[in-house]
Tab-separated table of C-alpha atoms in Angstrom:
chain	number	residue	atom	x	y	z
R	14	UNK	CA	24.352	-6.923	-37.580
R	15	UNK	CA	25.703	-7.155	-41.076
R	16	UNK	CA	26.987	-4.496	-42.579
R	17	UNK	CA	27.001	-2.827	-46.578
R	18	UNK	CA	29.563	-3.099	-47.912
R	19	UNK	CA	29.861	-2.121	-51.633
R	20	UNK	CA	29.298	1.773	-52.476
R	21	UNK	CA	30.613	2.638	-48.743
R	22	UNK	CA	33.714	4.825	-48.111
R	23	UNK	CA	34.902	4.084	-44.381
R	24	UNK	CA	37.723	4.806	-41.964
R	25	UNK	CA	40.334	2.478	-41.824
R	26	UNK	CA	39.899	-0.268	-39.231
R	27	UNK	CA	41.508	0.428	-35.538
R	28	UNK	CA	40.975	-0.759	-32.257
R	29	UNK	CA	39.419	0.662	-29.839
R	30	UNK	CA	38.364	-0.776	-26.357
R	31	UNK	CA	35.159	-2.413	-25.221
R	32	UNK	CA	33.967	-3.637	-21.611
R	33	UNK	CA	37.509	-4.280	-21.221
R	34	UNK	CA	38.186	-5.807	-24.449
R	35	UNK	CA	39.767	-4.974	-27.459
R	36	UNK	CA	37.368	-4.335	-31.167
R	37	UNK	CA	37.942	-4.027	-34.349
R	38	UNK	CA	36.406	-0.653	-35.381
R	39	UNK	CA	36.375	1.541	-38.906
R	40	UNK	CA	38.245	5.240	-37.374
R	41	UNK	CA	35.487	8.075	-37.771
R	42	UNK	CA	32.034	6.274	-37.572
R	43	UNK	CA	29.982	6.095	-34.006
R	44	UNK	CA	30.856	4.210	-31.130
R	45	UNK	CA	27.121	2.877	-31.229
R	46	UNK	CA	27.932	1.636	-34.965
R	47	UNK	CA	30.895	-0.154	-33.498
R	48	UNK	CA	28.733	-1.369	-30.314
R	49	UNK	CA	25.774	-2.500	-32.478
R	50	UNK	CA	27.878	-4.711	-34.504
R	51	UNK	CA	29.331	-6.340	-31.051
R	52	UNK	CA	25.985	-6.738	-29.992
R	53	UNK	CA	22.560	-5.205	-30.531
R	54	UNK	CA	22.288	-5.033	-26.574
R	55	UNK	CA	23.533	-2.214	-24.907
R	56	UNK	CA	22.574	-3.193	-21.565
R	57	UNK	CA	20.059	-5.213	-19.484
R	58	UNK	CA	17.001	-2.775	-17.527
R	59	UNK	CA	16.022	-3.611	-14.203
R	60	UNK	CA	13.873	-6.452	-14.999
R	61	UNK	CA	17.729	-7.833	-16.691
R	62	UNK	CA	15.270	-6.794	-20.353
R	63	UNK	CA	17.901	-5.900	-23.308
R	64	UNK	CA	17.758	-2.870	-24.304
R	65	UNK	CA	19.444	-1.269	-27.055
R	66	UNK	CA	19.779	1.773	-29.934
R	67	UNK	CA	16.359	3.226	-30.145
R	68	UNK	CA	17.209	7.169	-31.891
R	69	UNK	CA	20.392	6.770	-32.530
R	70	UNK	CA	20.206	10.780	-33.097
R	71	UNK	CA	21.597	12.263	-29.674
R	72	UNK	CA	18.144	12.062	-27.953
R	73	UNK	CA	16.972	9.462	-25.627
R	74	UNK	CA	20.063	8.936	-24.127
R	75	UNK	CA	19.636	5.071	-24.405
R	76	UNK	CA	23.122	4.768	-25.881
R	77	UNK	CA	25.271	6.875	-22.653
R	78	UNK	CA	28.855	5.188	-22.663
R	79	UNK	CA	31.277	6.406	-20.043
R	80	UNK	CA	35.306	7.014	-22.011
R	81	UNK	CA	37.887	6.049	-19.133
R	82	UNK	CA	39.927	6.889	-18.366
R	83	UNK	CA	38.553	10.286	-17.505
R	84	UNK	CA	34.948	9.491	-17.105
R	85	UNK	CA	33.179	11.633	-19.168
R	86	UNK	CA	29.678	10.221	-20.039
R	87	UNK	CA	28.523	10.502	-23.377
R	88	UNK	CA	26.609	9.384	-25.947
R	89	UNK	CA	28.161	6.975	-27.848
R	90	UNK	CA	25.993	7.743	-30.596
R	91	UNK	CA	27.113	10.942	-31.952
R	92	UNK	CA	30.673	10.384	-30.818
R	93	UNK	CA	33.164	9.353	-33.426
R	94	UNK	CA	35.410	5.991	-32.851
R	95	UNK	CA	39.267	6.744	-32.419
R	96	UNK	CA	42.215	4.472	-32.349
R	97	UNK	CA	43.031	3.560	-28.545
R	98	UNK	CA	39.328	4.893	-26.837
R	99	UNK	CA	38.983	2.869	-24.148
R	100	UNK	CA	34.380	2.772	-23.748
R	101	UNK	CA	32.388	1.073	-20.668
R	102	UNK	CA	28.975	0.249	-20.955
R	103	UNK	CA	26.533	0.322	-18.103
P	25	UNK	CA	-15.402	10.883	-15.933
P	26	UNK	CA	-11.679	10.654	-15.831
P	27	UNK	CA	-9.355	8.095	-15.936
P	28	UNK	CA	-6.465	9.241	-14.021
P	29	UNK	CA	-5.701	8.396	-10.548
P	30	UNK	CA	-8.453	9.399	-8.264
P	31	UNK	CA	-11.298	7.857	-10.932
P	32	UNK	CA	-9.867	4.402	-11.477
P	33	UNK	CA	-8.930	4.244	-8.515
P	34	UNK	CA	-12.632	5.757	-7.067
P	35	UNK	CA	-13.947	3.047	-9.725
P	36	UNK	CA	-12.031	0.064	-8.484
P	37	UNK	CA	-12.680	0.583	-4.768
P	38	UNK	CA	-16.511	1.085	-5.967
P	39	UNK	CA	-16.387	-1.919	-8.026
P	40	UNK	CA	-14.801	-3.896	-5.069
P	41	UNK	CA	-18.036	-2.760	-2.994
P	42	UNK	CA	-20.598	-4.365	-6.156
P	43	UNK	CA	-21.685	-0.930	-7.474
P	44	UNK	CA	-21.632	-0.745	-11.459
P	45	UNK	CA	-19.387	1.869	-12.255
P	46	UNK	CA	-18.381	3.383	-15.805
P	47	UNK	CA	-15.077	5.094	-16.311
P	48	UNK	CA	-14.963	7.567	-18.988
P	49	UNK	CA	-11.632	9.282	-20.783
P	50	UNK	CA	-11.170	11.399	-23.793
P	51	UNK	CA	-7.810	10.300	-24.157
P	52	UNK	CA	-5.847	7.326	-22.371
P	53	UNK	CA	-6.029	6.509	-19.359
P	54	UNK	CA	-3.092	7.794	-16.610
P	55	UNK	CA	-2.029	10.384	-19.519
P	56	UNK	CA	-2.536	13.605	-17.979
P	57	UNK	CA	-1.206	14.824	-14.419
P	58	UNK	CA	-1.290	11.078	-12.449
P	59	UNK	CA	0.564	10.422	-15.536
P	60	UNK	CA	2.681	13.541	-16.003
P	61	UNK	CA	4.069	14.411	-12.783
P	62	UNK	CA	7.389	13.357	-11.117
P	63	UNK	CA	5.357	11.188	-8.536
P	64	UNK	CA	6.778	12.248	-5.319
P	65	UNK	CA	5.250	11.285	-1.939
P	66	UNK	CA	5.091	13.843	0.274
P	67	UNK	CA	3.898	13.915	3.548
P	68	UNK	CA	5.435	17.780	5.307
P	69	UNK	CA	3.311	20.733	4.884
P	70	UNK	CA	4.320	22.363	1.432
P	71	UNK	CA	6.281	24.689	0.949
P	72	UNK	CA	3.879	26.617	-1.872
P	73	UNK	CA	1.728	26.679	1.810
P	74	UNK	CA	4.448	29.050	3.834
P	75	UNK	CA	5.274	31.403	1.081
P	76	UNK	CA	2.218	32.785	1.193
P	77	UNK	CA	0.631	34.395	4.775
P	78	UNK	CA	-0.258	32.434	7.719
P	79	UNK	CA	-4.432	32.190	7.213
P	80	UNK	CA	-2.775	29.112	4.332
P	81	UNK	CA	-0.166	28.238	6.657
P	82	UNK	CA	-3.234	27.851	9.633
P	83	UNK	CA	-5.959	26.235	6.370
P	84	UNK	CA	-3.145	23.794	5.278
P	85	UNK	CA	-2.038	22.439	8.136
P	86	UNK	CA	-5.998	21.241	8.793
P	87	UNK	CA	-5.053	18.207	5.617
P	88	UNK	CA	-2.172	16.884	7.657
P	89	UNK	CA	-5.126	14.533	8.681
P	90	UNK	CA	-5.485	13.364	5.434
P	91	UNK	CA	-1.599	13.323	5.024
P	92	UNK	CA	-1.829	10.661	7.841
P	93	UNK	CA	-3.980	8.337	5.965
P	94	UNK	CA	-2.422	9.130	2.557
P	95	UNK	CA	0.743	7.475	4.290
P	96	UNK	CA	-1.685	4.275	5.506
P	97	UNK	CA	-3.141	4.255	1.812
P	98	UNK	CA	0.233	3.932	0.162
P	99	UNK	CA	2.081	1.740	3.069
P	100	UNK	CA	-0.894	-0.858	1.253
P	101	UNK	CA	-1.601	-0.167	-1.858
P	102	UNK	CA	1.478	-2.683	-3.369
P	103	UNK	CA	0.605	-5.693	-1.364
P	104	UNK	CA	-3.268	-4.832	-2.390
P	105	UNK	CA	-3.320	-5.013	-6.114
P	106	UNK	CA	-0.387	-7.684	-5.647
P	107	UNK	CA	2.492	-5.131	-8.481
P	108	UNK	CA	5.184	-3.951	-7.564
P	109	UNK	CA	4.884	-0.200	-8.576
P	110	UNK	CA	8.412	0.875	-7.246
P	111	UNK	CA	6.278	2.265	-4.186
P	112	UNK	CA	9.855	3.318	-1.177
P	113	UNK	CA	8.964	5.583	1.919
P	114	UNK	CA	12.259	5.813	3.090
P	115	UNK	CA	12.138	9.115	4.342
P	116	UNK	CA	12.745	12.479	3.099
P	117	UNK	CA	14.294	15.543	4.029
P	118	UNK	CA	12.540	18.808	3.540
P	119	UNK	CA	15.695	21.454	4.012
P	120	UNK	CA	16.745	25.026	4.669
P	121	UNK	CA	19.997	26.826	4.074
P	122	UNK	CA	19.347	30.117	5.704
P	123	UNK	CA	18.202	31.235	9.309
P	124	UNK	CA	15.014	32.451	7.574
P	125	UNK	CA	14.179	29.003	6.021
P	126	UNK	CA	15.377	27.334	9.969
P	127	UNK	CA	12.886	28.875	11.568
P	128	UNK	CA	10.024	28.770	9.157
P	129	UNK	CA	11.040	24.671	9.320
P	130	UNK	CA	10.992	24.748	13.226
P	131	UNK	CA	7.182	26.800	12.911
P	132	UNK	CA	6.069	24.208	10.315
P	133	UNK	CA	6.808	21.349	11.678
P	134	UNK	CA	4.960	22.505	15.112
P	135	UNK	CA	2.746	22.539	13.170
P	136	UNK	CA	2.896	19.117	11.494
P	137	UNK	CA	3.475	17.280	15.340
P	138	UNK	CA	0.310	19.128	16.694
P	139	UNK	CA	-1.756	17.254	14.062
P	140	UNK	CA	-0.256	14.401	14.662
P	141	UNK	CA	2.568	13.749	11.521
P	142	UNK	CA	5.873	12.128	12.601
P	143	UNK	CA	8.038	14.993	11.164
P	144	UNK	CA	11.713	15.834	12.894
P	145	UNK	CA	13.678	18.967	13.017
P	146	UNK	CA	17.690	18.335	12.222
P	147	UNK	CA	20.374	19.814	12.454
P	148	UNK	CA	22.484	20.091	9.260
P	149	UNK	CA	24.997	17.072	10.347
P	150	UNK	CA	22.483	14.828	11.181
P	151	UNK	CA	20.765	15.622	7.621
P	152	UNK	CA	24.214	14.391	6.262
P	153	UNK	CA	24.325	11.586	8.618
P	154	UNK	CA	21.405	10.153	6.719
P	155	UNK	CA	21.752	11.684	3.583
P	156	UNK	CA	25.816	12.578	2.523
P	157	UNK	CA	24.614	13.828	-0.638
P	158	UNK	CA	23.784	16.869	0.544
P	159	UNK	CA	25.682	19.444	0.894
P	160	UNK	CA	27.524	21.361	3.929
P	161	UNK	CA	24.951	24.496	3.173
P	162	UNK	CA	22.586	23.005	4.389
P	163	UNK	CA	21.728	23.706	8.239
P	164	UNK	CA	18.203	21.614	8.780
P	165	UNK	CA	16.295	19.819	7.084
P	166	UNK	CA	12.752	18.648	8.332
P	167	UNK	CA	12.545	14.830	8.560
P	168	UNK	CA	9.796	12.711	7.456
P	169	UNK	CA	10.618	8.997	7.944
P	170	UNK	CA	7.596	8.456	5.699
P	171	UNK	CA	8.355	10.053	3.260
P	172	UNK	CA	9.212	8.478	-0.640
P	173	UNK	CA	8.321	8.303	-4.114
P	174	UNK	CA	6.798	5.992	-6.430
P	175	UNK	CA	6.533	5.566	-10.547
P	176	UNK	CA	3.652	7.166	-11.850
P	177	UNK	CA	4.068	6.251	-14.839
P	178	UNK	CA	2.831	2.414	-14.034
P	179	UNK	CA	0.458	3.564	-10.902
P	180	UNK	CA	-2.810	4.561	-12.389
P	181	UNK	CA	-2.158	1.857	-14.706
P	182	UNK	CA	-1.667	-1.303	-12.399
P	183	UNK	CA	-4.688	0.518	-10.539
P	184	UNK	CA	-6.918	0.757	-13.628
P	185	UNK	CA	-6.380	-2.805	-14.253
P	186	UNK	CA	-7.359	-3.745	-10.702
P	187	UNK	CA	-10.785	-1.719	-11.674
P	188	UNK	CA	-11.192	-3.764	-14.737
P	189	UNK	CA	-11.067	-7.225	-13.250
P	190	UNK	CA	-13.292	-6.166	-10.505
P	191	UNK	CA	-16.317	-5.730	-13.016
P	192	UNK	CA	-15.902	-1.556	-13.827
P	193	UNK	CA	-16.338	-0.149	-17.093
P	194	UNK	CA	-13.395	1.298	-18.896
P	195	UNK	CA	-14.073	3.132	-21.766
P	196	UNK	CA	-10.542	5.254	-22.157
P	197	UNK	CA	-11.193	7.852	-26.063
P	198	UNK	CA	-14.810	8.192	-25.466
P	199	UNK	CA	-15.629	11.931	-24.973
P	200	UNK	CA	-18.007	13.004	-22.888
P	201	UNK	CA	-20.211	15.262	-24.559
P	202	UNK	CA	-22.704	15.777	-23.044
P	203	UNK	CA	-24.124	15.535	-18.970
P	204	UNK	CA	-27.672	16.465	-18.318
P	205	UNK	CA	-29.559	15.744	-15.031
P	206	UNK	CA	-32.713	14.109	-15.955
P	207	UNK	CA	-35.398	13.318	-11.964
P	208	UNK	CA	-32.467	11.834	-10.012
P	209	UNK	CA	-30.455	10.484	-12.744
P	210	UNK	CA	-27.361	11.360	-14.500
P	211	UNK	CA	-27.552	11.012	-18.358
P	212	UNK	CA	-23.857	11.115	-19.871
P	213	UNK	CA	-23.219	10.944	-23.606
P	214	UNK	CA	-20.536	10.468	-25.452
P	215	UNK	CA	-19.852	10.148	-29.106
P	216	UNK	CA	-21.083	6.438	-29.342
P	217	UNK	CA	-22.919	5.694	-26.205
P	218	UNK	CA	-25.196	6.580	-23.339
P	219	UNK	CA	-24.941	6.293	-19.851
P	220	UNK	CA	-26.896	6.903	-17.208
P	221	UNK	CA	-26.288	6.494	-13.250
P	222	UNK	CA	-27.418	8.168	-10.202
P	223	UNK	CA	-24.203	9.070	-9.042
P	224	UNK	CA	-21.056	10.638	-11.468
P	225	UNK	CA	-17.549	12.019	-10.076
P	226	UNK	CA	-15.693	14.753	-12.037
P	227	UNK	CA	-11.954	13.798	-11.733
P	228	UNK	CA	-10.715	15.113	-14.852
P	229	UNK	CA	-7.750	17.450	-13.725
P	230	UNK	CA	-7.573	20.548	-15.106
P	231	UNK	CA	-10.133	19.825	-18.003
P	232	UNK	CA	-12.721	19.793	-14.861
P	233	UNK	CA	-13.717	23.139	-15.019
P	234	UNK	CA	-14.720	22.633	-19.061
P	235	UNK	CA	-16.695	18.920	-17.822
P	236	UNK	CA	-18.381	20.605	-14.527
P	237	UNK	CA	-19.943	23.475	-17.597
P	238	UNK	CA	-21.457	20.814	-19.253
P	239	UNK	CA	-23.708	21.023	-15.974
P	240	UNK	CA	-23.841	25.307	-15.442
P	241	UNK	CA	-21.899	24.782	-12.930
P	242	UNK	CA	-18.440	26.445	-11.577
P	243	UNK	CA	-15.362	24.518	-10.496
P	244	UNK	CA	-12.541	27.535	-9.350
P	245	UNK	CA	-9.641	25.338	-11.185
P	246	UNK	CA	-7.320	26.170	-12.981
P	247	UNK	CA	-4.789	24.663	-15.391
P	248	UNK	CA	-0.977	25.396	-14.337
P	249	UNK	CA	1.978	24.572	-16.574
P	250	UNK	CA	5.300	22.710	-14.523
P	251	UNK	CA	8.558	21.540	-15.412
P	252	UNK	CA	10.021	18.774	-14.213
P	253	UNK	CA	13.724	16.962	-15.238
P	254	UNK	CA	15.221	13.285	-15.974
P	255	UNK	CA	19.027	12.845	-15.748
P	256	UNK	CA	20.391	10.431	-16.911
P	257	UNK	CA	21.039	7.099	-14.801
P	258	UNK	CA	23.463	6.397	-12.204
P	259	UNK	CA	24.185	4.029	-8.945
P	260	UNK	CA	21.503	4.783	-6.724
P	261	UNK	CA	22.392	7.860	-4.689
P	262	UNK	CA	19.185	9.086	-3.031
P	263	UNK	CA	17.002	6.689	-1.550
P	264	UNK	CA	14.440	9.942	-0.055
P	265	UNK	CA	12.489	12.467	-1.421
P	266	UNK	CA	14.588	15.637	-1.292
P	267	UNK	CA	12.198	19.249	-0.775
P	268	UNK	CA	13.146	22.402	-0.091
P	269	UNK	CA	11.364	24.738	2.660
P	270	UNK	CA	13.090	27.700	0.639
P	271	UNK	CA	13.157	26.759	-2.686
P	272	UNK	CA	11.564	24.644	-5.461
P	273	UNK	CA	13.011	21.433	-5.573
P	274	UNK	CA	11.780	18.124	-5.579
P	275	UNK	CA	14.634	15.099	-5.791
P	276	UNK	CA	14.072	11.383	-6.081
P	277	UNK	CA	15.860	8.532	-7.546
P	278	UNK	CA	14.187	5.851	-9.588
P	279	UNK	CA	13.778	2.296	-9.225
P	280	UNK	CA	16.425	2.521	-12.569
P	281	UNK	CA	18.883	5.014	-11.735
P	282	UNK	CA	17.400	8.166	-12.948
P	283	UNK	CA	17.240	11.624	-11.193
P	284	UNK	CA	14.127	12.849	-11.316
P	285	UNK	CA	13.775	16.970	-11.005
P	286	UNK	CA	11.386	19.036	-10.220
P	287	UNK	CA	9.734	21.323	-7.226
P	288	UNK	CA	7.110	24.011	-8.825
P	289	UNK	CA	8.665	25.660	-11.593
P	290	UNK	CA	6.685	26.778	-14.099
P	291	UNK	CA	6.366	25.979	-18.149
P	292	UNK	CA	4.631	28.184	-20.812
P	293	UNK	CA	1.021	27.188	-21.117
P	294	UNK	CA	0.144	27.009	-25.013
P	295	UNK	CA	-2.740	29.334	-26.447
P	296	UNK	CA	-5.743	29.027	-28.807
P	297	UNK	CA	-6.000	31.310	-31.919
P	298	UNK	CA	-8.278	33.081	-29.324
P	299	UNK	CA	-5.344	33.741	-26.975
P	300	UNK	CA	-6.860	31.106	-24.199
P	301	UNK	CA	-4.678	28.706	-22.497
P	302	UNK	CA	-5.037	25.042	-24.159
P	303	UNK	CA	-5.024	22.140	-22.625
P	304	UNK	CA	-4.184	20.260	-26.057
P	305	UNK	CA	-0.502	21.486	-26.401
P	306	UNK	CA	2.076	20.357	-23.652
P	307	UNK	CA	3.173	23.526	-21.891
P	308	UNK	CA	6.894	24.798	-23.229
P	309	UNK	CA	10.016	24.482	-21.222
P	310	UNK	CA	10.918	28.079	-19.887
P	311	UNK	CA	14.772	28.269	-20.111
P	312	UNK	CA	14.858	30.256	-16.591
P	313	UNK	CA	12.475	27.725	-14.667
P	314	UNK	CA	15.357	24.598	-15.639
P	315	UNK	CA	18.221	26.771	-15.143
P	316	UNK	CA	16.817	27.805	-11.763
P	317	UNK	CA	15.543	24.219	-10.934
P	318	UNK	CA	18.828	22.533	-11.731
P	319	UNK	CA	20.262	25.644	-9.374
P	320	UNK	CA	18.660	24.373	-6.382
P	321	UNK	CA	19.299	20.645	-6.666
P	322	UNK	CA	23.551	21.225	-6.969
P	323	UNK	CA	23.271	23.495	-4.527
P	324	UNK	CA	21.083	21.054	-2.400
P	325	UNK	CA	22.910	17.706	-3.523
P	326	UNK	CA	26.655	19.243	-5.201
P	327	UNK	CA	27.167	15.618	-6.923
P	328	UNK	CA	23.838	16.718	-9.586
P	329	UNK	CA	26.403	19.002	-11.234
P	330	UNK	CA	28.845	15.797	-12.792
P	331	UNK	CA	25.638	14.113	-13.732
P	332	UNK	CA	23.817	14.764	-17.044
P	333	UNK	CA	20.477	15.913	-17.954
P	334	UNK	CA	18.996	13.736	-20.119
P	335	UNK	CA	15.244	14.828	-20.268
P	336	UNK	CA	13.200	18.002	-19.585
P	337	UNK	CA	9.247	17.318	-19.620
P	338	UNK	CA	6.276	20.033	-18.978
P	339	UNK	CA	2.893	18.453	-17.873
P	340	UNK	CA	-0.866	20.305	-17.251
P	341	UNK	CA	-1.768	19.898	-13.070
P	342	UNK	CA	-5.211	22.180	-11.755
P	343	UNK	CA	-4.536	24.391	-8.831
P	344	UNK	CA	-7.491	25.683	-6.955
P	345	UNK	CA	-8.788	28.784	-6.255
P	346	UNK	CA	-7.776	29.195	-2.292
P	347	UNK	CA	-5.292	26.131	-3.364
P	348	UNK	CA	-6.245	23.303	-1.432
P	349	UNK	CA	-7.953	20.066	-2.841
P	350	UNK	CA	-11.558	20.894	-3.957
P	351	UNK	CA	-12.936	17.099	-3.284
P	352	UNK	CA	-16.350	16.123	-2.450
P	353	UNK	CA	-20.513	16.565	-4.031
P	354	UNK	CA	-21.241	19.498	-5.360
P	355	UNK	CA	-23.988	21.322	-2.982
P	356	UNK	CA	-25.795	22.351	-5.595
P	357	UNK	CA	-25.924	19.173	-8.071
P	358	UNK	CA	-26.613	16.177	-5.579
P	359	UNK	CA	-24.585	13.106	-6.766
P	360	UNK	CA	-22.352	14.841	-8.401
P	361	UNK	CA	-18.757	15.097	-6.838
P	362	UNK	CA	-15.843	16.558	-8.535
P	363	UNK	CA	-12.108	15.953	-7.161
P	364	UNK	CA	-8.962	17.275	-8.136
P	365	UNK	CA	-6.622	20.159	-7.471
P	366	UNK	CA	-3.297	20.080	-6.419
P	367	UNK	CA	-1.169	17.148	-4.405
P	368	UNK	CA	-3.412	14.904	-6.127
P	369	UNK	CA	-0.804	12.359	-6.751
P	370	UNK	CA	0.023	12.253	-2.900
P	371	UNK	CA	-3.356	11.961	-1.944
P	372	UNK	CA	-5.030	10.485	-4.971
P	373	UNK	CA	-5.872	6.623	-3.453
P	374	UNK	CA	-7.145	8.220	-0.123
P	375	UNK	CA	-8.999	10.788	-2.230
P	376	UNK	CA	-10.603	7.752	-3.904
P	377	UNK	CA	-11.115	5.570	-1.017
P	378	UNK	CA	-13.228	7.918	0.771
P	379	UNK	CA	-14.811	9.253	-2.511
P	380	UNK	CA	-16.017	6.047	-2.930
P	381	UNK	CA	-17.196	5.793	0.849
P	382	UNK	CA	-18.903	9.238	0.936
P	383	UNK	CA	-20.922	7.496	-2.710
P	384	UNK	CA	-21.724	4.531	-0.990
P	385	UNK	CA	-23.252	6.402	2.027
P	386	UNK	CA	-20.903	6.373	4.571
P	387	UNK	CA	-19.623	10.134	5.676
P	388	UNK	CA	-16.041	11.552	6.015
P	389	UNK	CA	-15.112	14.036	8.384
P	390	UNK	CA	-11.593	13.925	6.330
P	391	UNK	CA	-13.542	15.266	3.486
P	392	UNK	CA	-14.816	18.250	5.005
P	393	UNK	CA	-11.526	20.634	4.963
P	394	UNK	CA	-11.264	19.618	1.063
P	395	UNK	CA	-15.720	20.267	0.592
P	396	UNK	CA	-16.450	21.514	-2.503
P	397	UNK	CA	-19.068	24.027	-0.719
P	398	UNK	CA	-16.537	26.549	0.013
P	399	UNK	CA	-16.978	27.544	-3.317
P	400	UNK	CA	-21.384	26.879	-3.395
P	401	UNK	CA	-21.463	30.868	-4.166
P	402	UNK	CA	-19.958	30.841	-7.573
P	403	UNK	CA	-23.093	28.852	-8.378
P	404	UNK	CA	-25.265	30.536	-6.187
P	405	UNK	CA	-26.588	31.382	-10.045
P	406	UNK	CA	-25.814	28.058	-11.503
P	407	UNK	CA	-26.769	24.471	-11.947
P	408	UNK	CA	-30.322	24.048	-13.569
């Protein structure tokens, strides 16, 4: 996934944990944006097919992830990345 | 007419026997109630038949023979179609929370057993052994070993493909504009084509009454807007169909892991410019229905409270004037068959098989309880 890098103001580089691995993201961008930079496939469906971002506006629920250690289920497209977040995809 | 579950399955059965069949639908196949329902395969007497007095319960009990046939039809459907429709028949529980509900359950099960259904009464403890997700408040359940669910998005589509392969002509997006009876034939016109048939079937769900009107006939089927809900995907925890004998609930878990929660909660049907119900816009969610539906689900299975709701949708089905389905030949109009009016996902494959058999000339006693002849008086002054 290619990012725009001119004429854009972003938060500082921070690290979150995604599926147990440290990844660099921009503070304040959505978790979905951070995830899509890693891979456009967010999960595999029951037939083994890759599924990724769909609506990016909180409607479809495709990007739902679990926040550790609390276990809250949130829509990654609505939640800003913050230092130290621990995120698990399905 | 009507490319839903019944229409497609009847065409498939008839075409397999060598009949020349065409299926017309004003929209795409399986997009009405056949595809909008939540896919319950329910073989216990429905709660809606128990809340309106003994006479209706008695009458509905006589449809048990159809439920027995439906169990066998669903058991063989995937093999017949050689495809996976996510049919599971791991059993179903109709739960009770109060002493009154337990008493109702006992009466219901006695009726079912008398008609040869394998339902049995279990206490709360046994219910939780079978279904550990059930609340401590559940004091008893009717357990049917055959109940379950199927993916309503897949079933009609798969049957339509089978019908097509056996030689039926499928015509989506062909709205019927007129039906005329000429001598012993029916002439059905769409915008671009004209079809002549010795027999026709109107299986158009909530549109059935509109289509029958083209033949100057009444079919007392009324549109009903319902609400269904889907949660996010979670690990498999509910392998059964869960219903409630005294409150509106149907709950199951899909192959993908979503819980589907419904059970007959109303949605608000849209009105047209003249203030009449319209079938051309989806009904609106009624907030009290949504809250009520989820409340029952949580009372029955407390873990539901920990799962996120991702979607609520509404759909339109049809209910008959006496709540029983209307399936058979219309007495005032020989060769004109009708099928619809409730439970038509669970009973759809069976209705289709029996209609195909009847159209081919072998009378089906099982359809007598749901025959349109009980409403023949409505057409005393109708027809042509």
